[in-house]
Amino acid sequence: MATSGRADDTRPGVRAGEADGVADGAGDPVPGPLDSVLRPVRAGNGFEEALEQILQLLRLGLVPPGERLPSERELSQHLRISRVTLREVLKVLQDQGMVESRRGRYGGTFVLPRTAAPDGSGELRRRIAAVDVEDTLRFREVLEAGAAGLCAEGLTADAEGRLRGALDATQGARLEDYRRQDTLLHLTLAELSGSRTLAAQYAGVRATLNELLDCIPLLVRNLEHSQQQHAAVVEAVLDRDPDAAREMMREHCGGTAALLRGFLA
């Protein structure tokens, strides 16, 4: 469940030291879904690449509205940029009405709610005009099925615990927080696949997918079905059955694709 902003450097919305990439006692990040989004930028385009990654973080909903972004220290360490450059990035996001800066002991940079579109269907069609929906859905399925199969080849006990925890979080999520927890579960599978490239590619695809899903209603019946499929995928992974894990994930991705196609028709 999401938690309110805190005075320490624990990231909101995730448990400390688990799925958030918080630095451990040695100063190195603990692997987690945020590591699939926040990566060291390449020399030459530090500002642009940092802006792209933090925008992706917001689009994925990993830090929900009203909660605090990771601290400047954490962000600059993840991205390997100076705090001066980071503050320029945050200033752009603030000017765009996406975040706000608060001072004081409980201060920091907080995510603002997204302005709801007056016409959801019109907003959906505007967004799909900017992407190749079928290509996105196919690529998503390839990455997701591949990640599930790789995870099913064998996870450590700690990794299995993380996966179970991510599944439990979706099952106990409030309706308004469900999509964020769903995103975290899928990012966890991608990250546990052992391929940083796969995880990074999936984060990008998921951000695009969430832009579309945010324009359609959350249907309780669909969420119940998704939860059954999530549980089946995780069970196949923990049973170390790659074929079943891939097949169940393909079925799950097909359900999302069918839902989107239905609203696009």
XYZ file of N, CA and C in Angstrom:
795
model
N 0.829 -1.198 0.000
C 0.000 0.000 0.000
C 0.868 1.255 0.000
N 0.309 2.311 -0.511
C 1.055 3.553 -0.522
C 1.105 4.124 0.876
N 2.180 4.836 1.172
C 2.333 5.504 2.448
C 2.569 6.971 2.206
N 2.368 7.782 3.226
C 2.567 9.218 3.058
C 4.037 9.548 3.058
N 4.389 10.749 2.586
C 5.767 11.192 2.523
C 6.407 11.144 3.894
N 7.715 10.803 3.943
C 8.398 10.665 5.198
C 9.578 11.612 5.255
N 10.033 11.853 6.482
C 11.123 12.799 6.663
C 12.462 12.187 6.330
N 12.572 10.832 6.346
C 13.842 10.215 6.022
C 13.929 9.994 4.525
N 14.914 9.198 4.077
C 15.113 9.002 2.652
C 14.432 7.761 2.120
N 13.516 7.168 2.909
C 12.774 6.024 2.409
C 11.831 6.474 1.313
N 11.829 5.784 0.200
C 10.957 6.182 -0.891
C 9.533 5.858 -0.561
N 8.608 6.753 -0.895
C 7.200 6.486 -0.643
C 6.667 5.463 -1.623
N 5.606 4.785 -1.195
C 4.909 3.892 -2.100
C 5.478 2.487 -2.174
N 6.680 2.260 -1.594
C 7.286 0.933 -1.585
C 7.985 0.736 -0.267
N 8.175 -0.531 0.116
C 8.818 -0.793 1.383
C 10.314 -0.564 1.269
N 10.896 0.023 2.316
C 12.317 0.348 2.308
C 13.152 -0.895 2.051
N 14.152 -0.726 1.127
C 15.100 -1.780 0.890
C 14.581 -2.942 0.067
N 13.336 -2.864 -0.450
C 12.818 -3.970 -1.233
C 12.788 -3.598 -2.706
N 11.616 -3.110 -3.174
C 11.451 -2.918 -4.617
C 11.782 -1.518 -5.059
N 12.555 -0.792 -4.292
C 12.728 0.601 -4.637
C 14.146 0.994 -4.979
N 15.097 0.083 -4.892
C 16.457 0.446 -5.228
C 17.093 1.362 -4.219
N 16.674 1.350 -2.965
C 17.270 2.195 -1.929
C 18.681 1.737 -1.668
N 19.565 2.668 -1.375
C 20.945 2.313 -1.103
C 21.039 1.494 0.165
N 21.891 0.442 0.139
C 22.070 -0.354 1.335
C 23.191 0.230 2.171
N 23.596 -0.508 3.187
C 24.590 0.024 4.107
C 25.916 0.311 3.455
N 26.227 -0.366 2.340
C 27.499 -0.142 1.671
C 27.410 0.978 0.658
N 26.240 1.575 0.495
C 26.089 2.689 -0.433
C 25.700 2.274 -1.832
N 25.530 0.950 -2.084
C 25.133 0.475 -3.398
C 23.635 0.277 -3.442
N 22.988 0.561 -4.583
C 21.543 0.398 -4.662
C 21.135 -1.062 -4.536
N 20.062 -1.301 -3.810
C 19.460 -2.628 -3.772
C 18.633 -2.782 -5.043
N 18.829 -3.858 -5.837
C 18.088 -3.991 -7.083
C 16.589 -3.963 -6.849
N 15.863 -3.365 -7.794
C 14.418 -3.285 -7.691
C 13.844 -2.686 -8.950
N 12.501 -2.644 -9.080
C 11.878 -2.121 -10.294
C 12.318 -0.713 -10.671
N 12.580 0.146 -9.687
C 13.008 1.501 -10.047
C 14.341 1.482 -10.776
N 15.164 0.444 -10.541
C 16.432 0.354 -11.245
C 16.241 0.088 -12.733
N 15.054 -0.399 -13.113
C 14.760 -0.587 -14.528
C 14.439 0.736 -15.209
N 14.102 1.732 -14.417
C 13.735 3.040 -14.955
C 14.871 4.039 -14.777
N 15.429 4.087 -13.561
C 16.472 5.059 -13.256
C 17.838 4.419 -13.441
N 18.521 4.804 -14.511
C 19.821 4.244 -14.845
C 20.822 5.366 -15.067
N 22.117 5.096 -14.892
C 23.116 6.142 -15.172
C 22.977 6.658 -16.602
N 22.951 7.975 -16.748
C 22.813 8.561 -18.081
C 24.160 8.569 -18.781
N 24.111 8.660 -20.090
C 25.347 8.710 -20.872
C 25.865 10.141 -20.958
N 27.148 10.254 -21.100
C 27.760 11.581 -21.200
C 27.253 12.287 -22.450
N 27.025 13.583 -22.319
C 26.626 14.386 -23.463
C 25.170 14.801 -23.449
N 24.295 13.953 -22.916
C 22.870 14.274 -22.890
C 22.295 14.058 -21.492
N 23.053 14.435 -20.484
C 22.650 14.185 -19.107
C 21.296 14.765 -18.762
N 21.061 16.019 -19.120
C 19.785 16.661 -18.800
C 18.629 15.973 -19.502
N 18.785 15.747 -20.814
C 17.697 15.175 -21.599
C 17.367 13.747 -21.154
N 18.407 12.944 -20.922
C 18.153 11.554 -20.536
C 17.588 11.460 -19.121
N 18.033 12.340 -18.238
C 17.491 12.351 -16.878
C 16.017 12.754 -16.911
N 15.678 13.748 -17.728
C 14.283 14.173 -17.851
C 13.437 13.028 -18.396
N 13.940 12.327 -19.405
C 13.209 11.210 -19.995
C 12.919 10.128 -18.943
N 13.924 9.814 -18.134
C 13.753 8.742 -17.155
C 12.792 9.125 -16.036
N 12.856 10.356 -15.564
C 11.949 10.760 -14.480
C 10.526 10.885 -15.020
N 10.374 11.336 -16.259
C 9.051 11.342 -16.872
C 8.497 9.930 -16.968
N 9.350 8.972 -17.301
C 8.915 7.590 -17.377
C 8.494 7.084 -15.999
N 9.238 7.487 -14.982
C 8.885 7.127 -13.605
C 7.478 7.607 -13.267
N 7.147 8.829 -13.683
C 5.820 9.389 -13.417
C 4.755 8.687 -14.253
N 5.055 8.407 -15.515
C 4.091 7.751 -16.388
C 3.777 6.337 -15.918
N 4.761 5.669 -15.335
C 4.540 4.332 -14.810
C 3.734 4.355 -13.523
N 3.660 5.522 -12.896
C 2.907 5.631 -11.653
C 3.594 4.988 -10.468
N 4.926 4.814 -10.541
C 5.639 4.178 -9.437
C 5.634 5.044 -8.186
N 5.531 6.342 -8.368
C 5.309 7.246 -7.236
C 3.957 7.906 -7.490
N 2.940 7.558 -6.734
C 1.584 8.049 -7.015
C 1.403 9.508 -6.643
N 0.357 10.161 -7.162
C 0.067 11.556 -6.822
C -0.027 11.754 -5.317
N 0.574 12.861 -4.867
C 0.551 13.185 -3.450
C 1.732 12.647 -2.680
N 2.533 11.773 -3.314
C 3.689 11.223 -2.620
C 4.982 11.824 -3.145
N 6.041 11.578 -2.383
C 7.317 12.240 -2.645
C 8.202 11.417 -3.567
N 8.872 12.109 -4.477
C 9.878 11.454 -5.299
C 11.056 11.046 -4.413
N 11.883 10.111 -4.885
C 13.117 9.847 -4.161
C 13.884 11.152 -3.934
N 14.689 11.185 -2.895
C 15.421 12.408 -2.564
C 16.381 12.799 -3.680
N 16.808 14.062 -3.676
C 17.770 14.523 -4.673
C 19.043 13.689 -4.623
N 19.471 13.331 -3.417
C 20.679 12.516 -3.284
C 20.506 11.176 -3.983
N 19.366 10.518 -3.744
C 19.122 9.219 -4.368
C 19.018 9.331 -5.887
N 18.266 10.324 -6.355
C 18.101 10.480 -7.798
C 19.436 10.765 -8.482
N 20.222 11.655 -7.898
C 21.506 11.996 -8.514
C 22.443 10.792 -8.506
N 22.378 9.949 -7.460
C 23.217 8.754 -7.419
C 22.781 7.740 -8.464
N 21.479 7.534 -8.601
C 20.974 6.591 -9.602
C 21.337 7.042 -11.020
N 21.138 8.324 -11.292
C 21.309 8.845 -12.645
C 22.747 9.239 -12.957
N 23.580 9.350 -11.912
C 24.979 9.773 -12.058
C 25.068 11.162 -12.685
N 24.257 12.068 -12.152
C 24.313 13.458 -12.595
C 24.486 14.343 -11.369
N 24.871 15.581 -11.609
C 25.035 16.519 -10.508
C 23.676 16.972 -10.003
N 23.645 17.468 -8.777
C 22.378 17.973 -8.243
C 21.943 19.233 -8.992
N 22.887 19.967 -9.544
C 22.531 21.153 -10.335
C 21.701 20.739 -11.544
N 22.184 19.722 -12.268
C 21.450 19.231 -13.431
C 20.106 18.656 -13.009
N 20.087 17.904 -11.909
C 18.846 17.317 -11.431
C 17.822 18.403 -11.105
N 18.260 19.468 -10.458
C 17.324 20.541 -10.104
C 16.765 21.224 -11.344
N 17.552 21.294 -12.417
C 17.043 21.840 -13.669
C 15.937 20.945 -14.230
N 16.129 19.639 -14.115
C 15.112 18.684 -14.567
C 13.836 18.837 -13.748
N 13.984 18.897 -12.426
C 12.816 19.030 -11.552
C 12.096 20.350 -11.787
N 12.851 21.400 -12.140
C 12.237 22.708 -12.423
C 11.334 22.608 -13.661
N 11.771 21.869 -14.670
C 10.948 21.677 -15.865
C 9.652 20.960 -15.508
N 9.764 19.905 -14.703
C 8.569 19.159 -14.303
C 7.627 20.014 -13.469
N 8.209 20.888 -12.651
C 7.384 21.785 -11.841
C 6.678 22.801 -12.734
N 7.389 23.330 -13.716
C 6.783 24.292 -14.642
C 5.640 23.661 -15.441
N 5.737 22.344 -15.667
C 4.706 21.629 -16.413
C 3.540 21.197 -15.529
N 3.606 21.527 -14.244
C 2.526 21.184 -13.332
C 2.478 19.712 -12.960
N 3.615 19.030 -13.063
C 3.654 17.596 -12.768
C 4.131 17.310 -11.349
N 4.938 18.201 -10.793
C 5.430 18.044 -9.423
C 5.431 19.404 -8.755
N 5.563 19.397 -7.436
C 5.743 20.637 -6.703
C 6.776 20.425 -5.611
N 7.501 21.502 -5.303
C 8.535 21.455 -4.272
C 7.978 22.003 -2.965
N 8.208 21.265 -1.868
C 7.770 21.710 -0.550
C 8.980 21.803 0.368
N 8.992 22.835 1.176
C 10.112 23.058 2.090
C 9.796 22.497 3.472
N 10.809 22.478 4.305
C 10.610 22.068 5.683
C 11.031 20.635 5.934
N 10.848 20.219 7.181
C 11.281 18.889 7.604
C 10.637 17.786 6.783
N 9.383 17.968 6.399
C 8.683 16.964 5.617
C 8.593 17.378 4.151
N 9.541 18.180 3.728
C 9.526 18.676 2.363
C 10.121 17.700 1.369
N 10.236 18.171 0.153
C 10.756 17.371 -0.943
C 10.013 17.712 -2.217
N 10.145 16.877 -3.212
C 9.445 17.066 -4.477
C 8.307 16.059 -4.548
N 7.079 16.571 -4.649
C 5.891 15.723 -4.590
C 5.184 15.684 -5.944
N 4.651 14.514 -6.261
C 3.935 14.316 -7.523
C 2.537 14.903 -7.412
N 2.139 15.672 -8.418
C 0.805 16.264 -8.444
C -0.150 15.373 -9.233
N -1.439 15.409 -8.890
C -2.421 14.620 -9.653
C -2.453 15.078 -11.103
N -2.667 14.121 -11.987
C -2.786 14.457 -13.405
C -4.165 15.031 -13.648
N -4.226 16.033 -14.488
C -5.509 16.652 -14.823
C -6.338 15.690 -15.649
N -7.520 15.399 -15.176
C -8.394 14.465 -15.887
C -8.899 15.085 -17.183
N -8.920 14.291 -18.218
C -9.437 14.768 -19.498
C -10.955 14.808 -19.446
N -11.590 15.883 -19.975
C -13.040 15.966 -19.942
C -13.710 14.867 -20.746
N -13.052 14.373 -21.767
C -13.601 13.319 -22.613
C -12.584 12.193 -22.684
N -12.807 11.116 -21.924
C -11.846 10.032 -21.866
C -11.594 9.389 -23.206
N -12.642 9.181 -23.988
C -12.457 8.537 -25.279
C -11.656 9.421 -26.225
N -11.889 10.725 -26.162
C -11.125 11.641 -26.999
C -9.660 11.663 -26.618
N -9.389 11.626 -25.315
C -8.003 11.608 -24.844
C -7.322 10.309 -25.250
N -8.053 9.197 -25.176
C -7.488 7.917 -25.587
C -7.098 7.960 -27.055
N -7.975 8.477 -27.894
C -7.668 8.520 -29.327
C -6.508 9.475 -29.628
N -6.391 10.528 -28.833
C -5.245 11.424 -29.020
C -3.943 10.704 -28.703
N -3.968 9.905 -27.648
C -2.751 9.202 -27.240
C -2.382 8.084 -28.202
N -3.376 7.345 -28.704
C -3.046 6.236 -29.597
C -2.546 6.749 -30.944
N -2.869 8.006 -31.261
C -2.374 8.560 -32.522
C -0.858 8.697 -32.498
N -0.282 8.742 -31.294
C 1.164 8.949 -31.161
C 1.936 7.641 -31.056
N 1.240 6.498 -31.000
C 1.934 5.221 -30.852
C 1.354 4.188 -31.807
N 2.145 3.167 -32.095
C 1.664 2.012 -32.857
C 1.171 1.006 -31.816
N -0.135 0.983 -31.605
C -0.706 0.182 -30.523
C -0.414 -1.302 -30.708
N -0.631 -1.822 -31.903
C -0.419 -3.253 -32.129
C 1.047 -3.628 -31.918
N 1.955 -2.793 -32.373
C 3.378 -3.069 -32.173
C 3.713 -3.064 -30.689
N 3.157 -2.094 -29.959
C 3.397 -2.015 -28.517
C 2.887 -3.254 -27.808
N 1.677 -3.713 -28.165
C 1.097 -4.887 -27.524
C 1.889 -6.154 -27.834
N 2.359 -6.289 -29.077
C 3.145 -7.471 -29.439
C 4.481 -7.482 -28.708
N 5.148 -6.334 -28.691
C 6.448 -6.247 -28.026
C 6.295 -6.505 -26.536
N 5.232 -5.974 -25.952
C 4.966 -6.209 -24.531
C 4.829 -7.708 -24.263
N 4.076 -8.411 -25.112
C 3.865 -9.843 -24.902
C 5.182 -10.614 -24.997
N 6.012 -10.259 -25.971
C 7.302 -10.943 -26.128
C 8.165 -10.749 -24.878
N 8.247 -9.514 -24.393
C 9.064 -9.230 -23.222
C 8.514 -9.905 -21.970
N 7.207 -9.815 -21.773
C 6.586 -10.376 -20.573
C 6.713 -11.897 -20.546
N 6.403 -12.550 -21.664
C 6.501 -14.008 -21.706
C 7.951 -14.450 -21.522
N 8.867 -13.718 -22.130
C 10.281 -14.041 -21.965
C 10.740 -13.891 -20.527
N 10.313 -12.815 -19.872
C 10.699 -12.588 -18.484
C 10.142 -13.677 -17.578
N 8.878 -14.047 -17.781
C 8.259 -15.090 -16.957
C 8.994 -16.416 -17.128
N 9.344 -16.746 -18.376
C 10.065 -17.989 -18.634
C 11.440 -18.004 -17.986
N 12.145 -16.889 -18.069
C 13.470 -16.805 -17.455
C 13.387 -16.929 -15.938
N 12.398 -16.258 -15.349
C 12.232 -16.343 -13.896
C 11.934 -17.780 -13.466
N 11.167 -18.492 -14.293
C 10.783 -19.857 -13.945
C 11.950 -20.840 -14.035
N 13.058 -20.412 -14.611
C 14.230 -21.281 -14.652
C 14.893 -21.398 -13.288
N 14.477 -20.521 -12.363
C 14.992 -20.632 -11.000
C 15.327 -19.287 -10.396
N 14.738 -18.997 -9.236
C 14.997 -17.765 -8.505
C 15.596 -18.098 -7.146
N 16.333 -17.166 -6.582
C 16.823 -17.339 -5.224
C 15.650 -17.229 -4.252
N 15.887 -17.625 -3.026
C 14.833 -17.534 -2.010
C 14.413 -16.085 -1.804
N 15.387 -15.157 -1.809
C 15.055 -13.738 -1.643
C 14.209 -13.239 -2.802
N 14.572 -13.647 -4.025
C 13.816 -13.223 -5.207
C 12.399 -13.788 -5.176
N 12.261 -15.039 -4.739
C 10.921 -15.622 -4.620
C 10.082 -14.840 -3.616
N 10.713 -14.408 -2.525
C 9.997 -13.614 -1.532
C 9.545 -12.280 -2.091
N 10.384 -11.646 -2.888
C 10.021 -10.374 -3.512
C 8.844 -10.555 -4.457
N 8.867 -11.653 -5.216
C 7.793 -11.899 -6.174
C 6.472 -12.157 -5.447
N 6.522 -12.941 -4.400
C 5.309 -13.181 -3.609
C 4.780 -11.877 -3.004
N 5.708 -11.054 -2.508
C 5.297 -9.779 -1.924
C 4.639 -8.861 -2.935
N 5.178 -8.835 -4.157
C 4.588 -7.998 -5.207
C 3.195 -8.496 -5.577
N 3.022 -9.816 -5.623
C 1.700 -10.384 -5.908
C 0.724 -10.051 -4.779
N 1.159 -10.198 -3.538
C 0.295 -9.891 -2.395
C -0.144 -8.426 -2.423
N 0.751 -7.540 -2.848
C 0.424 -6.110 -2.885
C -0.687 -5.829 -3.889
N -0.702 -6.545 -5.015
C -1.792 -6.336 -5.982
C -3.102 -6.858 -5.419
N -3.045 -7.971 -4.697
C -4.275 -8.564 -4.174
C -4.895 -7.727 -3.062
N -4.059 -6.969 -2.348
C -4.581 -6.147 -1.270
C -4.732 -4.680 -1.628
N -4.525 -4.341 -2.908
C -4.529 -2.931 -3.312
C -5.943 -2.357 -3.390
N -6.071 -1.093 -3.002
C -7.317 -0.366 -3.242
C -7.483 -0.157 -4.749
N -8.713 0.048 -5.173
C -8.985 0.200 -6.593
C -8.149 1.317 -7.201
N -8.045 2.454 -6.497
C -7.310 3.598 -7.037
C -5.803 3.375 -7.083
N -5.313 2.356 -6.361
C -3.879 2.078 -6.329
C -3.535 0.808 -7.105
N -4.561 0.189 -7.688
C -4.331 -1.119 -8.307
C -3.343 -1.044 -9.467
N -3.509 -0.063 -10.350
C -2.654 -0.040 -11.543
C -1.189 0.132 -11.179
N -0.911 0.911 -10.150
C 0.483 1.080 -9.722
C 1.050 -0.236 -9.198
N 0.278 -0.946 -8.377
C 0.754 -2.215 -7.836
C 0.881 -3.269 -8.946
N -0.029 -3.234 -9.903
C 0.053 -4.126 -11.057
C 1.339 -3.854 -11.834
N 1.637 -2.581 -12.041
C 2.873 -2.205 -12.727
C 4.092 -2.713 -11.974
N 4.094 -2.565 -10.652
C 5.225 -3.017 -9.849
C 5.419 -4.528 -9.938
N 4.313 -5.286 -9.973
C 4.436 -6.737 -10.101
C 5.111 -7.109 -11.412
N 4.664 -6.498 -12.503
C 5.240 -6.826 -13.806
C 6.687 -6.349 -13.912
N 6.992 -5.191 -13.346
C 8.375 -4.719 -13.345
C 9.268 -5.643 -12.515
N 8.724 -6.180 -11.428
C 9.497 -7.105 -10.607
C 9.848 -8.357 -11.397
N 8.884 -8.904 -12.122
C 9.168 -10.068 -12.968
C 10.247 -9.738 -14.004
N 10.138 -8.575 -14.631
C 11.129 -8.184 -15.635
C 12.512 -8.048 -15.011
N 12.574 -7.433 -13.838
C 13.864 -7.211 -13.186
C 14.478 -8.523 -12.704
N 13.634 -9.451 -12.218
C 14.133 -10.733 -11.715
C 14.537 -11.680 -12.846
N 14.230 -11.315 -14.093
C 14.631 -12.153 -15.223
C 16.139 -12.249 -15.350
N 16.850 -11.300 -14.756
C 18.308 -11.305 -14.824
C 18.873 -10.521 -15.985
N 18.001 -9.970 -16.832
C 18.445 -9.178 -17.979
C 18.087 -7.715 -17.752
N 19.097 -6.873 -17.536
C 18.843 -5.450 -17.339
C 18.283 -4.821 -18.612
N 18.714 -5.313 -19.768
C 18.210 -4.771 -21.030
C 16.726 -5.071 -21.184
N 16.343 -6.300 -20.878
C 14.926 -6.658 -20.950
C 14.112 -5.796 -19.989
N 14.610 -5.645 -18.766
C 13.879 -4.861 -17.770
C 13.721 -3.412 -18.208
N 14.779 -2.843 -18.775
C 14.718 -1.452 -19.225
C 13.748 -1.298 -20.393
N 13.786 -2.239 -21.334
C 12.871 -2.184 -22.471
C 11.427 -2.341 -22.003
N 11.220 -3.222 -21.046
C 9.854 -3.412 -20.559
C 9.336 -2.161 -19.858
N 10.196 -1.493 -19.093
C 9.767 -0.268 -18.416
C 9.249 0.746 -19.427
N 9.937 0.864 -20.570
C 9.490 1.795 -21.600
C 8.164 1.394 -22.208
N 8.007 0.108 -22.501
C 6.754 -0.373 -23.075
C 5.616 -0.198 -22.077
N 5.881 -0.501 -20.811
C 4.828 -0.388 -19.801
C 4.385 1.053 -19.635
N 5.323 1.997 -19.721
C 4.956 3.407 -19.614
C 3.997 3.798 -20.724
N 4.277 3.335 -21.938
C 3.378 3.610 -23.064
C 2.021 2.950 -22.850
N 2.047 1.710 -22.375
C 0.805 0.986 -22.123
C -0.040 1.689 -21.064
N 0.593 2.159 -19.997
C -0.148 2.839 -18.937
C -0.799 4.127 -19.429
N -0.164 4.798 -20.380
C -0.761 5.999 -20.956
C -2.118 5.672 -21.591
N -2.211 4.488 -22.186
C -3.467 4.075 -22.799
C -4.448 3.559 -21.755
N -3.958 2.731 -20.830
C -4.842 2.153 -19.816
C -5.457 3.226 -18.916
N -4.729 4.317 -18.702
C -5.245 5.386 -17.849
C -6.473 6.062 -18.448
N -6.719 5.835 -19.733
C -7.856 6.478 -20.405
C -9.103 5.604 -20.434
N -8.992 4.379 -19.910
C -10.162 3.505 -19.908
C -10.514 3.160 -18.464
N -11.749 2.798 -18.196
C -12.161 2.557 -16.805
C -11.563 1.283 -16.232
N -11.398 1.280 -14.909
C -11.015 0.066 -14.201
C -12.277 -0.773 -14.001
N -12.307 -1.958 -14.571
C -13.461 -2.828 -14.508
C -13.203 -3.916 -13.470
N -14.042 -3.984 -12.450
C -13.817 -4.922 -11.349
C -13.721 -6.354 -11.855
N -14.601 -6.735 -12.774
C -14.563 -8.116 -13.297
C -13.237 -8.393 -13.987
N -12.746 -7.447 -14.746
C -11.459 -7.613 -15.417
C -10.321 -7.715 -14.413
N -10.378 -6.898 -13.347
C -9.321 -6.942 -12.343
C -9.313 -8.283 -11.613
N -10.494 -8.829 -11.340
C -10.567 -10.137 -10.686
C -9.925 -11.209 -11.570
N -10.216 -11.132 -12.867
C -9.628 -12.097 -13.805
C -8.123 -11.913 -13.883
N -7.671 -10.671 -13.923
C -6.236 -10.391 -13.966
C -5.529 -10.953 -12.741
N -6.173 -10.826 -11.580
C -5.575 -11.340 -10.365
C -5.425 -12.855 -10.414
N -6.406 -13.535 -10.982
C -6.298 -14.986 -11.129
C -5.120 -15.342 -12.042
N -4.961 -14.561 -13.113
C -3.857 -14.818 -14.037
C -2.512 -14.487 -13.391
N -2.453 -13.393 -12.636
C -1.217 -13.069 -11.918
C -0.798 -14.228 -11.022
N -1.758 -14.735 -10.257
C -1.460 -15.825 -9.330
C -0.973 -17.061 -10.091
N -1.581 -17.337 -11.247
C -1.179 -18.501 -12.038
C 0.237 -18.331 -12.590
N 0.570 -17.116 -13.030
C 1.928 -16.855 -13.528
C 2.949 -17.059 -12.408
N 2.684 -16.469 -11.260
C 3.622 -16.572 -10.140
C 3.751 -18.026 -9.687
N 2.631 -18.745 -9.655
C 2.677 -20.152 -9.265
C 3.553 -20.957 -10.224
N 3.419 -20.696 -11.532
C 4.235 -21.407 -12.525
C 5.713 -21.061 -12.354
N 6.001 -19.792 -12.069
C 7.393 -19.387 -11.845
C 7.969 -20.105 -10.629
N 7.220 -20.116 -9.537
C 7.705 -20.745 -8.304
C 7.799 -22.261 -8.440
N 6.964 -22.837 -9.323
C 7.044 -24.274 -9.601
C 8.161 -24.600 -10.590
N 8.823 -23.572 -11.080
C 9.927 -23.725 -12.046
C 9.448 -24.451 -13.312
N 8.350 -23.924 -13.849
C 7.755 -24.461 -15.077
C 7.742 -23.347 -16.130
N 8.851 -23.181 -16.881
C 8.943 -22.081 -17.852
C 7.849 -22.088 -18.906
N 7.493 -23.274 -19.417
C 6.459 -23.331 -20.456
C 5.123 -22.814 -19.936
N 4.743 -23.244 -18.738
C 3.479 -22.787 -18.163
C 3.520 -21.300 -17.851
N 4.662 -20.825 -17.367
C 4.796 -19.399 -17.037
C 4.640 -18.547 -18.287
N 5.300 -18.956 -19.374
C 5.192 -18.195 -20.622
C 3.770 -18.227 -21.167
N 3.142 -19.397 -21.156
C 1.793 -19.532 -21.703
C 0.787 -18.712 -20.897
N 0.912 -18.759 -19.565
C -0.019 -18.009 -18.725
C 0.175 -16.512 -18.920
N 1.423 -16.086 -19.090
C 1.675 -14.661 -19.300
C 1.147 -14.211 -20.666
N 1.285 -15.061 -21.679
C 0.721 -14.710 -22.995
C -0.790 -14.537 -22.898
N -1.431 -15.424 -22.158
C -2.879 -15.321 -21.984
C -3.235 -14.020 -21.272
N -2.463 -13.674 -20.251
C -2.713 -12.438 -19.497
C -2.541 -11.205 -20.396
N -1.469 -11.184 -21.170
C -1.247 -10.053 -22.079
C -2.354 -9.974 -23.125
N -2.848 -11.137 -23.562
C -3.934 -11.152 -24.535
C -5.196 -10.532 -23.985
N -5.458 -10.725 -22.688
C -6.633 -10.117 -22.080
C -6.558 -8.605 -22.076
N -5.379 -8.081 -21.728
C -5.198 -6.625 -21.748
C -5.346 -6.080 -23.164
N -4.771 -6.794 -24.129
C -4.853 -6.358 -25.519
C -6.308 -6.333 -25.989
N -7.069 -7.369 -25.621
C -8.472 -7.426 -26.031
C -9.267 -6.281 -25.427
N -8.970 -5.958 -24.165
C -9.672 -4.861 -23.496
C -9.408 -3.535 -24.204
N -8.152 -3.290 -24.519
C -7.800 -2.040 -25.202
C -8.436 -1.982 -26.587
N -8.362 -3.087 -27.311
C -8.961 -3.106 -28.651
C -10.460 -2.825 -28.581
N -11.090 -3.351 -27.537
C -12.526 -3.120 -27.375
C -12.856 -1.653 -27.211
N -12.060 -0.941 -26.425
C -12.320 0.490 -26.212
C -11.890 1.321 -27.420
N -10.974 0.766 -28.235
C -10.510 1.510 -29.418
C -11.447 1.331 -30.604
N -12.296 0.288 -30.548
C -13.163 -0.008 -31.705
C -14.176 1.102 -31.932
